[in-house]
Amino acid sequence: MSTSELASKTEQLKLSENLVYVDEAAGSDESGHGTKEAPYKTALAAVTLVANMPEEKQETFKIMVKKADSDDYAEITASALKKAKNAHKIAEKKAKKQAEQAAKDQAQQQAKQLEEQRKLEESKQIKLTLDESLPEPKLIRIKDATECRGQRVKVFGWVNRLRVQGKDMMFIVLRDGTGYLQCVLTNRLCHTYDALTLTLDSTVVLYGTVDKLPEGKTAPGGHELTVDYWEVVGKAPGGDDAITNKVNAESDPSIQYQQRHLVIRGDTASAVLKVRSRVMRAFRDHFDSAGYFEVTPPCMVQTQVEGGSTLFSFNYYGEQAYLTQSSQLYLETCLPSMGAVYTMAESYRAEKSHTRRHLSEYTHCEAEIPFISFNDLLDCIENMVKDVVNRVWAEPETRAMIEQLNPGFKPYTEPFVRMRYEEAIKWLNDNGVKHEDGSDYVFGEDIPESPERAMTDKIGKPILLTHFPGPIKAFYMPATKEDPRVTESVDLLMPNVGEIVGGSMRIWDHDDLLAAYKREGLDTAPYYWYLDQRKYGTCPHGGFGLGVERFLAWLLKRFTVRECCLYPRFVDRCQP
C-alpha cells in the first residue's frame, strides 16, 4: 500500500488504545484499518502500518492477534513479531528494487523515445531520387512478375505484410489484387521518414528488379523485387486506428460484418471472393457450352414463387410490388423463343432465419429446359455441378486457392446418390435421427435442416433427394403418375452444407395449373402471362435454382454462407 494510504489508515486507528488488531479468520489486509471493528488479516499488514508511523509512536503500539481457532485477542508473540518484521524488511527491499527497476525502465523508455524521435527528425532530411542511369521501368501487375524476371519494373500495391530486419533491411509483401510480391528494401531506402513510419495497408509504388529466389528460400511466386526506389502513395493510419486494431481474425462476428470493407482485404476473404468470381464464370461457361442463353429477368415483381411469407414488399408507384424470390416464372416464358435459358441474378427472401446457410439476398443461378423428363433434369443438375467444379479445378491459380481454403478437396467423379424422400424418412428413423421429443419422422412432414444435414454428412456424398410430398413443395410442381402423393421434385444435398439446389418439373397442363392456383388460394390475375405459356403451345419442361453462396460454402468449406458474398444481407444486417 502507498504512504498516503497508510497515513489515512493510521488516522482511522483508535490511537488512545495504541493497539493494532489482526483477525486471522475474519480480517482483511485490503479493506481493514487495524481497528477492532476492521482488523487486518496478517501480522505483516499490522507491522507495515506501524513501521510507517513516526518513530516516537512506533514503540507505543502493540499488535493484538486473534487466531483462527480463538475467540479472544492476545498480544502477538515475540517470534511471530520477529517473523512479521523480517517479512516487512524483505517486502521493503523488494518494493525498493521494483521502484528502482521501474525508474530505470522509465528512463530507458524515455531515452528510447527520444532516440526514435531523433531518428525520425533525421529521417526527414533523407530524400530519395530516381537513378536516371538505370533502365526505364516497365509498369506491371504482380501477376506478370514471373514474365519480367531480370527486368526493372514499377509496381503499385498495398502493404500486406511488413518486416524490419536490423537497421538496414526491410521486407514488404505487396498485394495488388492479382497476387503477392515480396520486396526487399536496403540501406537508405529503409532510413527515410516514410520507411520508419510505414504502416500495413498503406499504398506504395516500388521500382526495382524482379529476381528469382535462390534454392532454399521461399516467397510468393518464387521471386522477389530488389527495390531501388519507392514512394508512399497513401499512408494508412497506425496506432489505435491501425487496420489490425479495427478488425482481426479474433474479432467478434458483429464487428467483422460491420468492418466487412476491411475484412475483405485479408488473405482468406479475398481468396473466397476471387474463387467466387471464377465460379460465376464457370457456371456461365457451362451453360454457354451446353447451348443455353443467358437472360436477365426483372427483380421487381407482382407475383410470388415460393410463398407470400418470405416476400419483401414495397410501394411501386402506388401499387404493391415485391423483390423477386426467384426468376423461374420469367425464365419459363423464354422457352418458346430461346430454348434452354439460365440467369445469374439476385433473389430475395424475407426469412427471419439466423442459420448459417440463409441470406436475405443471394445470388441465384437458375435454369429452365424444355422437352425434358424428370431423369433428364436430375442429370442436368449433376452434370452442371461436376462440370463447374472441374472447370475451376483446371485453373492452376483457382485450384491453389481452393486447396488453400479447403485442404484435401477433390472433385467428385462417382455418380451422386439418388434417394427418394420416403427413403430419407426411413433412413432418419433407422439411424436414430429423431425429433427433439424422441418421436420418429413421418411421411408428409418437411425434413428440417439439422436432420437433413446429419443424414448428408453421415452418407458423405452428394444426394439428389427426390419425390417430395406435394403439400410441402411449391404450387407449380406436378404430381407423379405412379404416386399422386409426391411430386417430380428434387433437392441436391451436399456434405457440410445441406441443400444447395432445388428443382422440379413444372406443371405444363393449363387446367392442372389453374387447379394448383385454386388449391393455394392464389389470384390468377397477376399470373395471366404465366398461364399463357400453357395456352400458347405448352410443353413438358423443368428447371432448378442453385444458391451460389451455398455452392461456395461447400466447395471452400466455409462455416457460413455469409463468408461467400461481398456484403452479406441477413436479419438485422443491411450495412455497410
mmCIF file with all atom_site columns, N, CA, C and O in Angstrom, residues 308-327:
data_model
loop_
_atom_site.group_PDB
_atom_site.id
_atom_site.type_symbol
_atom_site.label_atom_id
_atom_site.label_alt_id
_atom_site.label_comp_id
_atom_site.label_asym_id
_atom_site.label_entity_id
_atom_site.label_seq_id
_atom_site.pdbx_PDB_ins_code
_atom_site.Cartn_x
_atom_site.Cartn_y
_atom_site.Cartn_z
_atom_site.occupancy
_atom_site.B_iso_or_equiv
_atom_site.pdbx_formal_charge
_atom_site.auth_seq_id
_atom_site.auth_comp_id
_atom_site.auth_asym_id
_atom_site.auth_atom_id
_atom_site.pdbx_PDB_model_num
ATOM 1  N N  . GLY A 1 308 ? -45.963 -16.422 -49.918 1.00 0.00 ? 308 GLY A N  1
ATOM 2  C CA . GLY A 1 308 ? -46.036 -14.999 -49.588 1.00 0.00 ? 308 GLY A CA 1
ATOM 3  C C  . GLY A 1 308 ? -45.331 -14.585 -48.317 1.00 0.00 ? 308 GLY A C  1
ATOM 4  O O  . GLY A 1 308 ? -45.030 -13.410 -48.125 1.00 0.00 ? 308 GLY A O  1
ATOM 5  N N  . SER A 1 309 ? -45.051 -15.526 -47.418 1.00 0.00 ? 309 SER A N  1
ATOM 6  C CA . SER A 1 309 ? -44.475 -15.154 -46.122 1.00 0.00 ? 309 SER A CA 1
ATOM 7  C C  . SER A 1 309 ? -43.037 -14.674 -46.226 1.00 0.00 ? 309 SER A C  1
ATOM 8  O O  . SER A 1 309 ? -42.527 -14.050 -45.292 1.00 0.00 ? 309 SER A O  1
ATOM 9  N N  . THR A 1 310 ? -42.376 -14.951 -47.338 1.00 0.00 ? 310 THR A N  1
ATOM 10 C CA . THR A 1 310 ? -40.966 -14.558 -47.457 1.00 0.00 ? 310 THR A CA 1
ATOM 11 C C  . THR A 1 310 ? -40.759 -13.466 -48.504 1.00 0.00 ? 310 THR A C  1
ATOM 12 O O  . THR A 1 310 ? -39.674 -13.313 -49.053 1.00 0.00 ? 310 THR A O  1
ATOM 13 N N  . LEU A 1 311 ? -41.806 -12.689 -48.777 1.00 0.00 ? 311 LEU A N  1
ATOM 14 C CA . LEU A 1 311 ? -41.706 -11.618 -49.772 1.00 0.00 ? 311 LEU A CA 1
ATOM 15 C C  . LEU A 1 311 ? -41.297 -10.299 -49.134 1.00 0.00 ? 311 LEU A C  1
ATOM 16 O O  . LEU A 1 311 ? -41.822 -9.902  -48.087 1.00 0.00 ? 311 LEU A O  1
ATOM 17 N N  . PHE A 1 312 ? -40.364 -9.600  -49.756 1.00 0.00 ? 312 PHE A N  1
ATOM 18 C CA . PHE A 1 312 ? -40.059 -8.208  -49.412 1.00 0.00 ? 312 PHE A CA 1
ATOM 19 C C  . PHE A 1 312 ? -40.981 -7.336  -50.264 1.00 0.00 ? 312 PHE A C  1
ATOM 20 O O  . PHE A 1 312 ? -40.889 -7.335  -51.497 1.00 0.00 ? 312 PHE A O  1
ATOM 21 N N  . SER A 1 313 ? -41.886 -6.599  -49.643 1.00 0.00 ? 313 SER A N  1
ATOM 22 C CA . SER A 1 313 ? -42.837 -5.778  -50.396 1.00 0.00 ? 313 SER A CA 1
ATOM 23 C C  . SER A 1 313 ? -42.427 -4.313  -50.364 1.00 0.00 ? 313 SER A C  1
ATOM 24 O O  . SER A 1 313 ? -41.725 -3.865  -49.456 1.00 0.00 ? 313 SER A O  1
ATOM 25 N N  . PHE A 1 314 ? -42.857 -3.569  -51.382 1.00 0.00 ? 314 PHE A N  1
ATOM 26 C CA . PHE A 1 314 ? -42.608 -2.123  -51.424 1.00 0.00 ? 314 PHE A CA 1
ATOM 27 C C  . PHE A 1 314 ? -43.674 -1.472  -52.299 1.00 0.00 ? 314 PHE A C  1
ATOM 28 O O  . PHE A 1 314 ? -44.393 -2.136  -53.045 1.00 0.00 ? 314 PHE A O  1
ATOM 29 N N  . ASN A 1 315 ? -43.774 -0.150  -52.184 1.00 0.00 ? 315 ASN A N  1
ATOM 30 C CA . ASN A 1 315 ? -44.746 0.619   -52.953 1.00 0.00 ? 315 ASN A CA 1
ATOM 31 C C  . ASN A 1 315 ? -44.161 0.961   -54.313 1.00 0.00 ? 315 ASN A C  1
ATOM 32 O O  . ASN A 1 315 ? -43.158 1.658   -54.406 1.00 0.00 ? 315 ASN A O  1
ATOM 33 N N  . TYR A 1 316 ? -44.804 0.456   -55.350 1.00 0.00 ? 316 TYR A N  1
ATOM 34 C CA . TYR A 1 316 ? -44.323 0.700   -56.720 1.00 0.00 ? 316 TYR A CA 1
ATOM 35 C C  . TYR A 1 316 ? -45.312 1.634   -57.411 1.00 0.00 ? 316 TYR A C  1
ATOM 36 O O  . TYR A 1 316 ? -46.279 1.205   -58.011 1.00 0.00 ? 316 TYR A O  1
ATOM 37 N N  . TYR A 1 317 ? -45.063 2.945   -57.275 1.00 0.00 ? 317 TYR A N  1
ATOM 38 C CA . TYR A 1 317 ? -45.929 3.955   -57.886 1.00 0.00 ? 317 TYR A CA 1
ATOM 39 C C  . TYR A 1 317 ? -47.393 3.742   -57.516 1.00 0.00 ? 317 TYR A C  1
ATOM 40 O O  . TYR A 1 317 ? -48.294 3.794   -58.364 1.00 0.00 ? 317 TYR A O  1
ATOM 41 N N  . GLY A 1 318 ? -47.622 3.476   -56.236 1.00 0.00 ? 318 GLY A N  1
ATOM 42 C CA . GLY A 1 318 ? -48.987 3.303   -55.762 1.00 0.00 ? 318 GLY A CA 1
ATOM 43 C C  . GLY A 1 318 ? -49.499 1.887   -55.799 1.00 0.00 ? 318 GLY A C  1
ATOM 44 O O  . GLY A 1 318 ? -50.606 1.613   -55.326 1.00 0.00 ? 318 GLY A O  1
ATOM 45 N N  . GLU A 1 319 ? -48.760 0.974   -56.372 1.00 0.00 ? 319 GLU A N  1
ATOM 46 C CA . GLU A 1 319 ? -49.152 -0.431  -56.404 1.00 0.00 ? 319 GLU A CA 1
ATOM 47 C C  . GLU A 1 319 ? -48.207 -1.253  -55.541 1.00 0.00 ? 319 GLU A C  1
ATOM 48 O O  . GLU A 1 319 ? -47.040 -0.891  -55.375 1.00 0.00 ? 319 GLU A O  1
ATOM 49 N N  . GLN A 1 320 ? -48.712 -2.353  -55.006 1.00 0.00 ? 320 GLN A N  1
ATOM 50 C CA . GLN A 1 320 ? -47.852 -3.221  -54.217 1.00 0.00 ? 320 GLN A CA 1
ATOM 51 C C  . GLN A 1 320 ? -46.998 -4.088  -55.132 1.00 0.00 ? 320 GLN A C  1
ATOM 52 O O  . GLN A 1 320 ? -47.485 -4.677  -56.093 1.00 0.00 ? 320 GLN A O  1
ATOM 53 N N  . ALA A 1 321 ? -45.716 -4.136  -54.827 1.00 0.00 ? 321 ALA A N  1
ATOM 54 C CA . ALA A 1 321 ? -44.791 -4.966  -55.591 1.00 0.00 ? 321 ALA A CA 1
ATOM 55 C C  . ALA A 1 321 ? -43.825 -5.632  -54.617 1.00 0.00 ? 321 ALA A C  1
ATOM 56 O O  . ALA A 1 321 ? -43.818 -5.340  -53.416 1.00 0.00 ? 321 ALA A O  1
ATOM 57 N N  . TYR A 1 322 ? -43.005 -6.539  -55.173 1.00 0.00 ? 322 TYR A N  1
ATOM 58 C CA . TYR A 1 322 ? -42.101 -7.318  -54.327 1.00 0.00 ? 322 TYR A CA 1
ATOM 59 C C  . TYR A 1 322 ? -40.729 -7.440  -54.992 1.00 0.00 ? 322 TYR A C  1
ATOM 60 O O  . TYR A 1 322 ? -40.594 -7.319  -56.213 1.00 0.00 ? 322 TYR A O  1
ATOM 61 N N  . LEU A 1 323 ? -39.743 -7.696  -54.156 1.00 0.00 ? 323 LEU A N  1
ATOM 62 C CA . LEU A 1 323 ? -38.448 -8.119  -54.676 1.00 0.00 ? 323 LEU A CA 1
ATOM 63 C C  . LEU A 1 323 ? -38.552 -9.610  -54.980 1.00 0.00 ? 323 LEU A C  1
ATOM 64 O O  . LEU A 1 323 ? -39.107 -10.369 -54.184 1.00 0.00 ? 323 LEU A O  1
ATOM 65 N N  . THR A 1 324 ? -38.025 -10.013 -56.112 1.00 0.00 ? 324 THR A N  1
ATOM 66 C CA . THR A 1 324 ? -38.257 -11.372 -56.583 1.00 0.00 ? 324 THR A CA 1
ATOM 67 C C  . THR A 1 324 ? -37.666 -12.431 -55.652 1.00 0.00 ? 324 THR A C  1
ATOM 68 O O  . THR A 1 324 ? -36.568 -12.270 -55.122 1.00 0.00 ? 324 THR A O  1
ATOM 69 N N  . GLN A 1 325 ? -38.416 -13.505 -55.470 1.00 0.00 ? 325 GLN A N  1
ATOM 70 C CA . GLN A 1 325 ? -37.925 -14.674 -54.749 1.00 0.00 ? 325 GLN A CA 1
ATOM 71 C C  . GLN A 1 325 ? -37.168 -15.612 -55.683 1.00 0.00 ? 325 GLN A C  1
ATOM 72 O O  . GLN A 1 325 ? -36.335 -16.395 -55.260 1.00 0.00 ? 325 GLN A O  1
ATOM 73 N N  . SER A 1 326 ? -37.523 -15.523 -56.967 1.00 0.00 ? 326 SER A N  1
ATOM 74 C CA . SER A 1 326 ? -36.943 -16.403 -57.977 1.00 0.00 ? 326 SER A CA 1
ATOM 75 C C  . SER A 1 326 ? -37.322 -15.868 -59.351 1.00 0.00 ? 326 SER A C  1
ATOM 76 O O  . SER A 1 326 ? -38.389 -15.276 -59.526 1.00 0.00 ? 326 SER A O  1
ATOM 77 N N  . SER A 1 327 ? -36.440 -16.089 -60.329 1.00 0.00 ? 327 SER A N  1
ATOM 78 C CA . SER A 1 327 ? -36.719 -15.674 -61.711 1.00 0.00 ? 327 SER A CA 1
ATOM 79 C C  . SER A 1 327 ? -37.340 -16.794 -62.526 1.00 0.00 ? 327 SER A C  1
ATOM 80 O O  . SER A 1 327 ? -37.521 -16.660 -63.746 1.00 0.00 ? 327 SER A O  1
#
